CSV table of C-alpha atoms in Angstrom, one decimal:
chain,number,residue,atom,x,y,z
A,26,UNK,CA,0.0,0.0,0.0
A,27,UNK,CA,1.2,3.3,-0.9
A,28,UNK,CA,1.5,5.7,1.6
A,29,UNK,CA,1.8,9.6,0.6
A,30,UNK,CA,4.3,11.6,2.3
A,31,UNK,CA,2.8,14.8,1.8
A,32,UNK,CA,-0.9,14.9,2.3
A,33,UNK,CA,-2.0,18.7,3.5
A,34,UNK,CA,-3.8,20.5,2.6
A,35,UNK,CA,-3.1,23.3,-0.4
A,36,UNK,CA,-6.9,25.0,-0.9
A,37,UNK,CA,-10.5,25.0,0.4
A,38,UNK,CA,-13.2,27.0,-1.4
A,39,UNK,CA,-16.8,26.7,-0.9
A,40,UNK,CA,-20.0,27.6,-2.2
A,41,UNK,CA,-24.2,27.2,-2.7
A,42,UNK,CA,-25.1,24.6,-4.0
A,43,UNK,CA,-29.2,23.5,-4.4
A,44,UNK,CA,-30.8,20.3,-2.2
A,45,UNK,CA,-33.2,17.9,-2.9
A,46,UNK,CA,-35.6,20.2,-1.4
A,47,UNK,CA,-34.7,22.8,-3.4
A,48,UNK,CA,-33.0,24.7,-0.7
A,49,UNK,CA,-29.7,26.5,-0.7
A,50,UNK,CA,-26.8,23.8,1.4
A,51,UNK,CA,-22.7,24.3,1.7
A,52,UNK,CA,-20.1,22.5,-0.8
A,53,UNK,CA,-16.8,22.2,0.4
A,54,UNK,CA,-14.0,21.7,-2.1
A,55,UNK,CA,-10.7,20.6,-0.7
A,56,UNK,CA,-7.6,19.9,-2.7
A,57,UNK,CA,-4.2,18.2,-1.4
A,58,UNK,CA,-1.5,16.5,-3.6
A,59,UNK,CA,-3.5,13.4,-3.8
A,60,UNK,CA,-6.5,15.6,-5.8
A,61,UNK,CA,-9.5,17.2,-5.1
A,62,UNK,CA,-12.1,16.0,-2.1
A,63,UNK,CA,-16.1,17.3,-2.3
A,64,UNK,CA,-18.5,16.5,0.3
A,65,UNK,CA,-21.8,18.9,1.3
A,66,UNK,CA,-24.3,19.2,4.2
A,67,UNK,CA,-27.2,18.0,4.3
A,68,UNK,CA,-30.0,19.8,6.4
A,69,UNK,CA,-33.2,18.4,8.8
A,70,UNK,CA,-36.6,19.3,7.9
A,71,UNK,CA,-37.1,18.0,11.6
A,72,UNK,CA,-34.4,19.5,13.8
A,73,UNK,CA,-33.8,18.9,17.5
A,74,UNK,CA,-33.1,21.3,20.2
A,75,UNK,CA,-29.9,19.4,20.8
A,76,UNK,CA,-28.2,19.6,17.3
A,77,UNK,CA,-25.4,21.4,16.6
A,78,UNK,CA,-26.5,24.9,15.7
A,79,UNK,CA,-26.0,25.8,12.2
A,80,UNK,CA,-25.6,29.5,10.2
A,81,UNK,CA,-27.5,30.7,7.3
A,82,UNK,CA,-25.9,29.0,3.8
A,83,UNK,CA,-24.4,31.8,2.6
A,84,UNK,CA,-22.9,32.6,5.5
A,85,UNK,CA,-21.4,28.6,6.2
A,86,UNK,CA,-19.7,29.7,2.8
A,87,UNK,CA,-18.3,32.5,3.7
A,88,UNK,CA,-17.0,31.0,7.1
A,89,UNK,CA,-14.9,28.5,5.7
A,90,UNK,CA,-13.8,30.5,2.4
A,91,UNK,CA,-12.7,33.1,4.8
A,92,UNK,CA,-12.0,31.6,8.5
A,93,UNK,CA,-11.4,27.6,8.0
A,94,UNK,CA,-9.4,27.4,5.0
A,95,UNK,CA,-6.8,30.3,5.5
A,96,UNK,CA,-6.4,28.4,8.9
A,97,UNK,CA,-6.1,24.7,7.8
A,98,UNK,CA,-4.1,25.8,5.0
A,99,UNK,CA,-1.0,23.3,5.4
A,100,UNK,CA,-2.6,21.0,8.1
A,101,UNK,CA,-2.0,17.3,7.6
A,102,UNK,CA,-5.6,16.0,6.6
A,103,UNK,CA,-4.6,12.6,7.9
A,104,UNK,CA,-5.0,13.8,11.4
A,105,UNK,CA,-9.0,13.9,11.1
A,106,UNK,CA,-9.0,14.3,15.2
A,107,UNK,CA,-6.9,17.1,14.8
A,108,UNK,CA,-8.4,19.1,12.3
A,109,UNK,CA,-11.8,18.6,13.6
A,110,UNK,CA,-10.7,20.3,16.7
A,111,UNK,CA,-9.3,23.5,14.9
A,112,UNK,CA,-12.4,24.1,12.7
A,113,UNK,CA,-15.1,23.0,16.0
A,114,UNK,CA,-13.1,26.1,18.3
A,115,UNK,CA,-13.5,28.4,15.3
A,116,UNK,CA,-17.5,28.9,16.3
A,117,UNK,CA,-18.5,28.6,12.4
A,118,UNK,CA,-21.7,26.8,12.2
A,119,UNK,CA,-22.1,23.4,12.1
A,120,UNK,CA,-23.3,23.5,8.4
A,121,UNK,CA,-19.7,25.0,7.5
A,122,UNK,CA,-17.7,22.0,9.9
A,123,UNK,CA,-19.8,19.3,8.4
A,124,UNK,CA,-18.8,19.6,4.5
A,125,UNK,CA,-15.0,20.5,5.5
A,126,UNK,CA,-14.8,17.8,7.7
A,127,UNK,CA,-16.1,14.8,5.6
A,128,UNK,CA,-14.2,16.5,2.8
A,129,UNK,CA,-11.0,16.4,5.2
A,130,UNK,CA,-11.8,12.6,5.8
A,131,UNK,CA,-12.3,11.5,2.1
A,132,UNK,CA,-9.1,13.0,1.3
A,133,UNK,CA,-7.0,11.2,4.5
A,134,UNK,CA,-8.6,7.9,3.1
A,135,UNK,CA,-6.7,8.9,-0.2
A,136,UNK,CA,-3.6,9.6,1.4
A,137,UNK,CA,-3.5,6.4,2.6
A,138,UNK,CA,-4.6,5.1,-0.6
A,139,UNK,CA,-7.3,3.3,1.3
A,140,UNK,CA,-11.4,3.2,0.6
A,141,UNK,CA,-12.9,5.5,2.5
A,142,UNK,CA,-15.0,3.1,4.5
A,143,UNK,CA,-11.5,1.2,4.9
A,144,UNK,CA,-10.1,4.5,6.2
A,145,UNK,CA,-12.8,5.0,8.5
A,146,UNK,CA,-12.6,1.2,10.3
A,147,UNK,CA,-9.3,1.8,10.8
A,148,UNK,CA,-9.4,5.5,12.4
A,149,UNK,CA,-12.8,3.4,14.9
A,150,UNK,CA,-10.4,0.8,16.0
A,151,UNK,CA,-10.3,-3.3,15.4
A,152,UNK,CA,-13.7,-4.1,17.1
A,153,UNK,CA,-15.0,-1.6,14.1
A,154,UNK,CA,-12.5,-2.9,11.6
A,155,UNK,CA,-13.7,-6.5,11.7
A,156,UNK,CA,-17.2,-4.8,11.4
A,157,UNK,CA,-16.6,-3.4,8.5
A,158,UNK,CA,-15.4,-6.4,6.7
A,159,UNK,CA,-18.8,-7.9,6.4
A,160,UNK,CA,-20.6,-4.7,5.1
A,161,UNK,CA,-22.5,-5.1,7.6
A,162,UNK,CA,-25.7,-2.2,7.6
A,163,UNK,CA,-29.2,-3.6,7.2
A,164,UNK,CA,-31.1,-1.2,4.9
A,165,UNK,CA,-34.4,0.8,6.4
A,166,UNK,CA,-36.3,1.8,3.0
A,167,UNK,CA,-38.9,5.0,3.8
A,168,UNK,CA,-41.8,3.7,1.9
A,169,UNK,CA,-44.0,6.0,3.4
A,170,UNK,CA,-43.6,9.8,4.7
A,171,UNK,CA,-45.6,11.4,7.1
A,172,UNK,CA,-45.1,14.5,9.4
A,173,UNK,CA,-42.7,17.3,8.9
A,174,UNK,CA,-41.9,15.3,5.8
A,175,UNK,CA,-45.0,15.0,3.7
A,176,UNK,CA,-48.2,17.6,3.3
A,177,UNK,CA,-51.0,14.7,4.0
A,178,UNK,CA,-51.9,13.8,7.7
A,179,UNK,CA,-50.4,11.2,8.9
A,180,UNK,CA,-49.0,12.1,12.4
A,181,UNK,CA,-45.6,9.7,12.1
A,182,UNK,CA,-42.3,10.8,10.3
A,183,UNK,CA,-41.5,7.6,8.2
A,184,UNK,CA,-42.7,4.3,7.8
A,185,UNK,CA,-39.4,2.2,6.8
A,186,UNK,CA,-39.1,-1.3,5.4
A,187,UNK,CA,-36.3,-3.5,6.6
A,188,UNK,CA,-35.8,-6.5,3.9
A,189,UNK,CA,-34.5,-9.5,5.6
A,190,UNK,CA,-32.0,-10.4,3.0
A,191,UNK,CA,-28.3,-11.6,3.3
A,192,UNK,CA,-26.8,-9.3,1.0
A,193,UNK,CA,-27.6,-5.3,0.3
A,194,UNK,CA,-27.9,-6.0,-3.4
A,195,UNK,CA,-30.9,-8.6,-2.4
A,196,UNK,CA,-32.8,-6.2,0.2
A,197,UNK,CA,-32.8,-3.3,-2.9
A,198,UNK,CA,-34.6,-5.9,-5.2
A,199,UNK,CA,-37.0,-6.3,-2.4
A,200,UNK,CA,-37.5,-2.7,-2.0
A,201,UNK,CA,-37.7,-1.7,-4.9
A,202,UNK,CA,-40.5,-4.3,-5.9
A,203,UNK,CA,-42.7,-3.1,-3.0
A,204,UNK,CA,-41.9,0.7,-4.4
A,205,UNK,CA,-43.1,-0.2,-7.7
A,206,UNK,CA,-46.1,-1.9,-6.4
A,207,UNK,CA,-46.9,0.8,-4.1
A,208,UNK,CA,-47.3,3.4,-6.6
A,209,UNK,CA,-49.2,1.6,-8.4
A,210,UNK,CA,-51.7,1.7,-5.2
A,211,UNK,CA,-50.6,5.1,-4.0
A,212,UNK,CA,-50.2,6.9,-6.9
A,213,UNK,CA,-46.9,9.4,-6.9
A,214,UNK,CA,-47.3,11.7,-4.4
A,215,UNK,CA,-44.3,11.9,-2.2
A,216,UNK,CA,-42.5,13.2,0.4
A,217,UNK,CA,-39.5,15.0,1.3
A,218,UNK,CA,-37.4,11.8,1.3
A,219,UNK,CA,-39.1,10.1,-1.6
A,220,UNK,CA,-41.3,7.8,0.2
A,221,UNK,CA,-45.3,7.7,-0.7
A,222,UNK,CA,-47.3,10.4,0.8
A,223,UNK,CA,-50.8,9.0,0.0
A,224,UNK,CA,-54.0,10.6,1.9
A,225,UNK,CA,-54.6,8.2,5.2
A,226,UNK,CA,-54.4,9.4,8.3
A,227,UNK,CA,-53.5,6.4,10.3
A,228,UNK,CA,-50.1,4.0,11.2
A,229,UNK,CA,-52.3,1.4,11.5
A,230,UNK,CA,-53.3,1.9,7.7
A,231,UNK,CA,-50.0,2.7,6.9
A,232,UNK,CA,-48.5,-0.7,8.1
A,233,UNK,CA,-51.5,-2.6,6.4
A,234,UNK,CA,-49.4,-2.1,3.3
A,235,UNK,CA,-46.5,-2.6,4.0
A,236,UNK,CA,-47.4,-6.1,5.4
A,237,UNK,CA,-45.1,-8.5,3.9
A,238,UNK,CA,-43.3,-11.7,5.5
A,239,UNK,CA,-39.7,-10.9,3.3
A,240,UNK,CA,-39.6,-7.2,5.7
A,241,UNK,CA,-39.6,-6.1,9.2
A,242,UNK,CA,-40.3,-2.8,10.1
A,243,UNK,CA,-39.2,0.6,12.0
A,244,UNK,CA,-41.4,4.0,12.8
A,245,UNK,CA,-39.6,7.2,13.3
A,246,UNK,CA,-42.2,8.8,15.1
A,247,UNK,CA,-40.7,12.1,15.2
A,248,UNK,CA,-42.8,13.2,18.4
A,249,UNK,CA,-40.9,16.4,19.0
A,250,UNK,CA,-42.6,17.6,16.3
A,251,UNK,CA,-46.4,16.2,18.3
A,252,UNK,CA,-49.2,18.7,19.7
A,253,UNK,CA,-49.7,18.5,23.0
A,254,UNK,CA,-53.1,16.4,22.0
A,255,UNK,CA,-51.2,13.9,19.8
A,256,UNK,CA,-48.9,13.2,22.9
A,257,UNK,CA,-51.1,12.0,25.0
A,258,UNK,CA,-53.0,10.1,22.2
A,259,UNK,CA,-49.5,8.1,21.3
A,260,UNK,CA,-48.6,6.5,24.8
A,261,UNK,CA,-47.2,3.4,26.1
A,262,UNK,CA,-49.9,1.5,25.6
A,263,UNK,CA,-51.1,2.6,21.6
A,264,UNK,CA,-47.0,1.5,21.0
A,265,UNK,CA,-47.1,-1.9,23.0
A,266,UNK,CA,-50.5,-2.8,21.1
A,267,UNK,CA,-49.0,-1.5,17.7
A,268,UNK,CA,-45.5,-4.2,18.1
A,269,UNK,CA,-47.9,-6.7,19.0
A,270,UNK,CA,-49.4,-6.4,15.9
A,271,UNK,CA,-47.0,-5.5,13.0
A,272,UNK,CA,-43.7,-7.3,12.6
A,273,UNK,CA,-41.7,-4.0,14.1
A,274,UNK,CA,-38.5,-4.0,15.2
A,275,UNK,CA,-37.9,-0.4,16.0
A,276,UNK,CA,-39.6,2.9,17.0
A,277,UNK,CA,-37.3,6.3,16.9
A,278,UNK,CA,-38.2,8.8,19.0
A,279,UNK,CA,-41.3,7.4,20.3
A,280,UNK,CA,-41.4,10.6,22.6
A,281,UNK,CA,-40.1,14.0,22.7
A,282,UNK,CA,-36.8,14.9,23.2
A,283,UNK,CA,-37.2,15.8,26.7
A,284,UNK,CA,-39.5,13.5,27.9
A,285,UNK,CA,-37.0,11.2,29.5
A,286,UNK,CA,-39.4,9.4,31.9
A,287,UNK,CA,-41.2,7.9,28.9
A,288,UNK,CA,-38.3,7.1,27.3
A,289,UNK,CA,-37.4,4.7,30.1
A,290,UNK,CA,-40.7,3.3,30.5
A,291,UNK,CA,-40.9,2.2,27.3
A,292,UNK,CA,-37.6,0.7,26.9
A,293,UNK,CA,-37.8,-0.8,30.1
A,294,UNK,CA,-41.2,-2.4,28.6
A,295,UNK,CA,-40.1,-3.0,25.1
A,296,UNK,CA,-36.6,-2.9,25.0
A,297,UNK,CA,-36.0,-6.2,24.8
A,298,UNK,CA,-38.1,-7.2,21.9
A,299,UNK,CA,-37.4,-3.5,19.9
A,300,UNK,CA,-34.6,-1.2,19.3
A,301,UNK,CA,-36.3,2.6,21.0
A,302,UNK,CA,-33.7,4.5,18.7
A,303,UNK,CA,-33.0,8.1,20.1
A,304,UNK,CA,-32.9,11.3,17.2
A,305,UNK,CA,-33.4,14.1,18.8
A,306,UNK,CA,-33.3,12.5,22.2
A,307,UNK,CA,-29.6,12.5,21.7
A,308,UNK,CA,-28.5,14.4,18.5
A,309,UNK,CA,-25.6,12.3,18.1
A,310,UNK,CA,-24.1,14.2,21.2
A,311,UNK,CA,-21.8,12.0,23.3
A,312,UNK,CA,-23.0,13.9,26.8
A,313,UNK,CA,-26.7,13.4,25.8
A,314,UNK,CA,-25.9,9.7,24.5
A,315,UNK,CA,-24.5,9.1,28.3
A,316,UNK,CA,-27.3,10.7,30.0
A,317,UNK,CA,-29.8,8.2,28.3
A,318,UNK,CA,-27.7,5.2,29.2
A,319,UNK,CA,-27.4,6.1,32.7
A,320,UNK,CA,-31.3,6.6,32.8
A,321,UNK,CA,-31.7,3.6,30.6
A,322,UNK,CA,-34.0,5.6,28.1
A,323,UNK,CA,-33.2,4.2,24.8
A,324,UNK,CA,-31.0,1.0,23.3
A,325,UNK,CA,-30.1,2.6,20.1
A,326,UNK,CA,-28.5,5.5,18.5
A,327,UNK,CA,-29.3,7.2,15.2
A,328,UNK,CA,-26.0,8.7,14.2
A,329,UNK,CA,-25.7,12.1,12.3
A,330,UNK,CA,-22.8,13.9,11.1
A,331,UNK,CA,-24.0,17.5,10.9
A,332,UNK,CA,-26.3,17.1,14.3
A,333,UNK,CA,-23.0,16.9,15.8
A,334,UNK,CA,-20.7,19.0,13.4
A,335,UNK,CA,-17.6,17.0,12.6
A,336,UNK,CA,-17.1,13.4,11.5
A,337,UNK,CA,-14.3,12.5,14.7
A,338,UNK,CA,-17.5,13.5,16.9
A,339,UNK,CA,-19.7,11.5,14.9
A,340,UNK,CA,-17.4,8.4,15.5
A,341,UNK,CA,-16.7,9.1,19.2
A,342,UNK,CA,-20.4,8.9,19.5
A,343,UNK,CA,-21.0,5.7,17.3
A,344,UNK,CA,-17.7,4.1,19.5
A,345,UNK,CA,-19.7,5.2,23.0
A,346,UNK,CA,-22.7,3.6,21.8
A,347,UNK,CA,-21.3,0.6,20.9
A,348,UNK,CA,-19.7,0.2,24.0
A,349,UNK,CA,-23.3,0.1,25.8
A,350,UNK,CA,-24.5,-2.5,23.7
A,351,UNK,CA,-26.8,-0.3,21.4
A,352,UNK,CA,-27.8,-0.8,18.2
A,353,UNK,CA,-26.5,1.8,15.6
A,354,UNK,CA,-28.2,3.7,12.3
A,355,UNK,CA,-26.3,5.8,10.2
A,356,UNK,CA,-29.0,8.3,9.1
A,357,UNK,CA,-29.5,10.8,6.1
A,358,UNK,CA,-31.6,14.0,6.2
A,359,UNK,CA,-34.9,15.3,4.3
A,360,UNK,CA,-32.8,17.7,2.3
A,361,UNK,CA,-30.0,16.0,1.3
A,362,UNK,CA,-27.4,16.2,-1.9
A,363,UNK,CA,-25.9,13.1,-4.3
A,364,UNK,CA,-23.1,13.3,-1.3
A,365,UNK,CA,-22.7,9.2,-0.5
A,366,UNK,CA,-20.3,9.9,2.1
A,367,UNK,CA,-23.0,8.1,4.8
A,368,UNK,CA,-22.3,4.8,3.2
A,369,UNK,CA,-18.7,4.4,3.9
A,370,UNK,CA,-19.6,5.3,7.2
A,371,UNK,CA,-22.2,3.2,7.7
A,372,UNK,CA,-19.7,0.4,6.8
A,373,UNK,CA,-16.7,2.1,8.2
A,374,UNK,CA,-17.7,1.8,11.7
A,375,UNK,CA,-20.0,-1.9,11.1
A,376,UNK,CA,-23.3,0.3,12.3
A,377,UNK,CA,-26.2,-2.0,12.4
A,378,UNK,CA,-28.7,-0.4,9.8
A,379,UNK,CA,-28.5,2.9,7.9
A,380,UNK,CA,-31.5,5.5,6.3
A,381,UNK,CA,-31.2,7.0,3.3
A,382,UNK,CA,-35.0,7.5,2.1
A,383,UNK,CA,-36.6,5.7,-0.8
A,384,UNK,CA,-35.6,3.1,-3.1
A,385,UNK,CA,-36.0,6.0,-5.5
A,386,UNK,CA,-35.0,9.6,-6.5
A,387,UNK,CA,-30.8,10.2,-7.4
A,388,UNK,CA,-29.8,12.0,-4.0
A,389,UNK,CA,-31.4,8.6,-1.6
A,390,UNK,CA,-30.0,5.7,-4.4
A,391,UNK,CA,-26.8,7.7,-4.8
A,392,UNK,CA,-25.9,6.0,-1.4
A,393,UNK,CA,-27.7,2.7,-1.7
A,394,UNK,CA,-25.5,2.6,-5.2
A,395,UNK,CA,-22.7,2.9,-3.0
A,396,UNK,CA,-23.0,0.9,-0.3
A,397,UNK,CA,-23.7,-1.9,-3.7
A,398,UNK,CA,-20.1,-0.8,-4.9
A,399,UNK,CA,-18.7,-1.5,-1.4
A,400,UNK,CA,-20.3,-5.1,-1.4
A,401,UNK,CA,-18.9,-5.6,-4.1
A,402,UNK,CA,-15.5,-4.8,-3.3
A,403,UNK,CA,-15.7,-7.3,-0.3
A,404,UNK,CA,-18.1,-9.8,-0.9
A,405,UNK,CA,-17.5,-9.7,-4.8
């Protein structure tokens, strides 16, 4: 394996660039001797309270164009722990850390003439390396949008499929059958992250069609995002009679972010047959992520990048995670670019599922395609 000597970094620029939404997100463009590195931000139509707070686009541009890049001008961009440090003290907005910092670790994987995913295993540690030689993420579909994420009114975020296949390649054929024959049902009305957005109002009707015996499936409930009225409504007991019920294996944020007694009632309750995945509860934040382990309030983590700010955060908080036992997703967002940086990490530190929308639409498949290439690559 080649190993470059010199691997710092000579220019970042940034700039605009349009979303899948069809709002205004951050580019970063980084170039070292080993070429030039592109990665962008993505951006929550749900945000939590938690996240890493973000600056207007134009202003994330300016920030690095003017601030970050004059000071990691010369840096090393194989020390991703390093860098990530500079650019978090510079108080730049998570938006402008994000891009620059998954450019900054696409371009150490070429420096060491390594895959990025490869890269990544090795910067998690062996427990993560040996992970990642299995390519190891289920895939969790969003058939169906809801919430923030659609215009009709159903009350929950996503409704995902979860093909219970060996190999990635076989769970997209599976998805992408149902998508097919969903639309034919649904017509093409969609959401934000390409899932169907038909007019019913209920999960219950929502699960009905996604009844299949080849998938299991996970809610994100998105309840930050509830009424006062719909909180109530969606309690222990309307969850504990929905598992019993559908072939579910997962609920994200069955509660709000701060309702931390329900969280622990309900993975006391259901943790062992479910994962309770915490979004906002925990926003990919290592303090928040021990705070729900010490109150037992959730048994998985949905991982992040730009809830946090920097890709070395994002991995402290998938290795502290792991440590307790909890199941891992690697998450997109609703407005999200043909960036597949997600995939490698999915693989890169051997997280148990990762979300990247529909079976559908080039900025969702453009890491399913990816995470294909990296099967290939190890499972030929």
């Amino acid at each position: 394996m080649n190993i470059y000597k010199d691997s710092k970094v000579k220019s970042i620029k940034a700039r605009e660039i349009l979303d899948s939404r069809g709002n205004w997100t951050v580019e970063a463009e980084l170039e070292t001797p080993q070429g030039v590195f592109i990665d962008s931000t993505p951006s929550g139509a749900s945000t939590g309270k938690y996240e890493a707070k973000t600056v207007a686009p134009e202003i994330a541009v300016k920030n690095i164009n003017e601030i970050i890049a004059p000071e990691l001008k010369g840096k090393d961009v194989s020390d991703q722990k390093e860098v990530d440090k500079i650019i978090k003290k510079l108080n730049v907005g998570a938006n402008a850390t994000t891009a620059v910092s998954m450019a900054i670790c696409r371009a150490g994987a070429a420096a060491k003439n390594l895959p990025l995913y490869r890269y990544i295993a090795e910067f998690c540690g062996e427990q993560f390396s040996a992970a990642a030689e299995n390519c190891s993420p289920q895939t969790c579909f969003n058939i169906i949008n809801g919430g923030a994420h659609a215009t009709n009114d159903l009350d929950f975020q996503e409704f995902m499929i979860v093909p219970q296949t060996k190999t990635i390649k076989e769970s997209l054929k599976i998805a992408s059958d149902i998508y097919r024959e969903l639309r034919n049902k649904l017509g093409k009305n969609v959401g934000d992250e390409g899932g169907f957005a038909p007019d019913i109002k209920t999960a219950g009707e929502s699960l009905e069609l996604l009844s299949s015996q080849n998938i299991k499936i996970i809610i994100d409930v998105a309840a930050s995002q509830f009424s006062d009225a719909k909180k109530k409504i969606y309690n222990l007991d309307y969850f504990e009679n929905l598992i019993k019920k559908y072939s579910i294996i997962g609920l994200e944020d069955p509660f709000e972010e701060n309702d931390w007694r329900n969280f622990q009632e309900i993975t006391e309750k259901l943790g062992r047959e479910i994962t309770i995945i915490g979004d906002d509860l925990l926003a990919t934040n290592p303090e928040r992520i021990k705070e729900a382990h010490e109150k037992k309030a959730c048994n998985g983590l949905l991982l992040k990048v730009n809830q946090i700010g920097t890709v070395s955060e994002a991995i402290e908080a998938a290795k502290l995670a792991g440590s307790y036992g909890w199941k891992i997703m690697v998450s997109h967002r609703s407005g999200e670019t043909n960036d597949d940086f997600i995939a490698d990490l999915a693989v890169g530190i051997g997280a148990d599922y990762i979300k990247a929308g529909a079976p559908a639409r080039g900025e969702r498949v453009a890491k399913y395609n990816r995470l294909l290439r990296i099967e290939e690559e190890l499972i030929g």
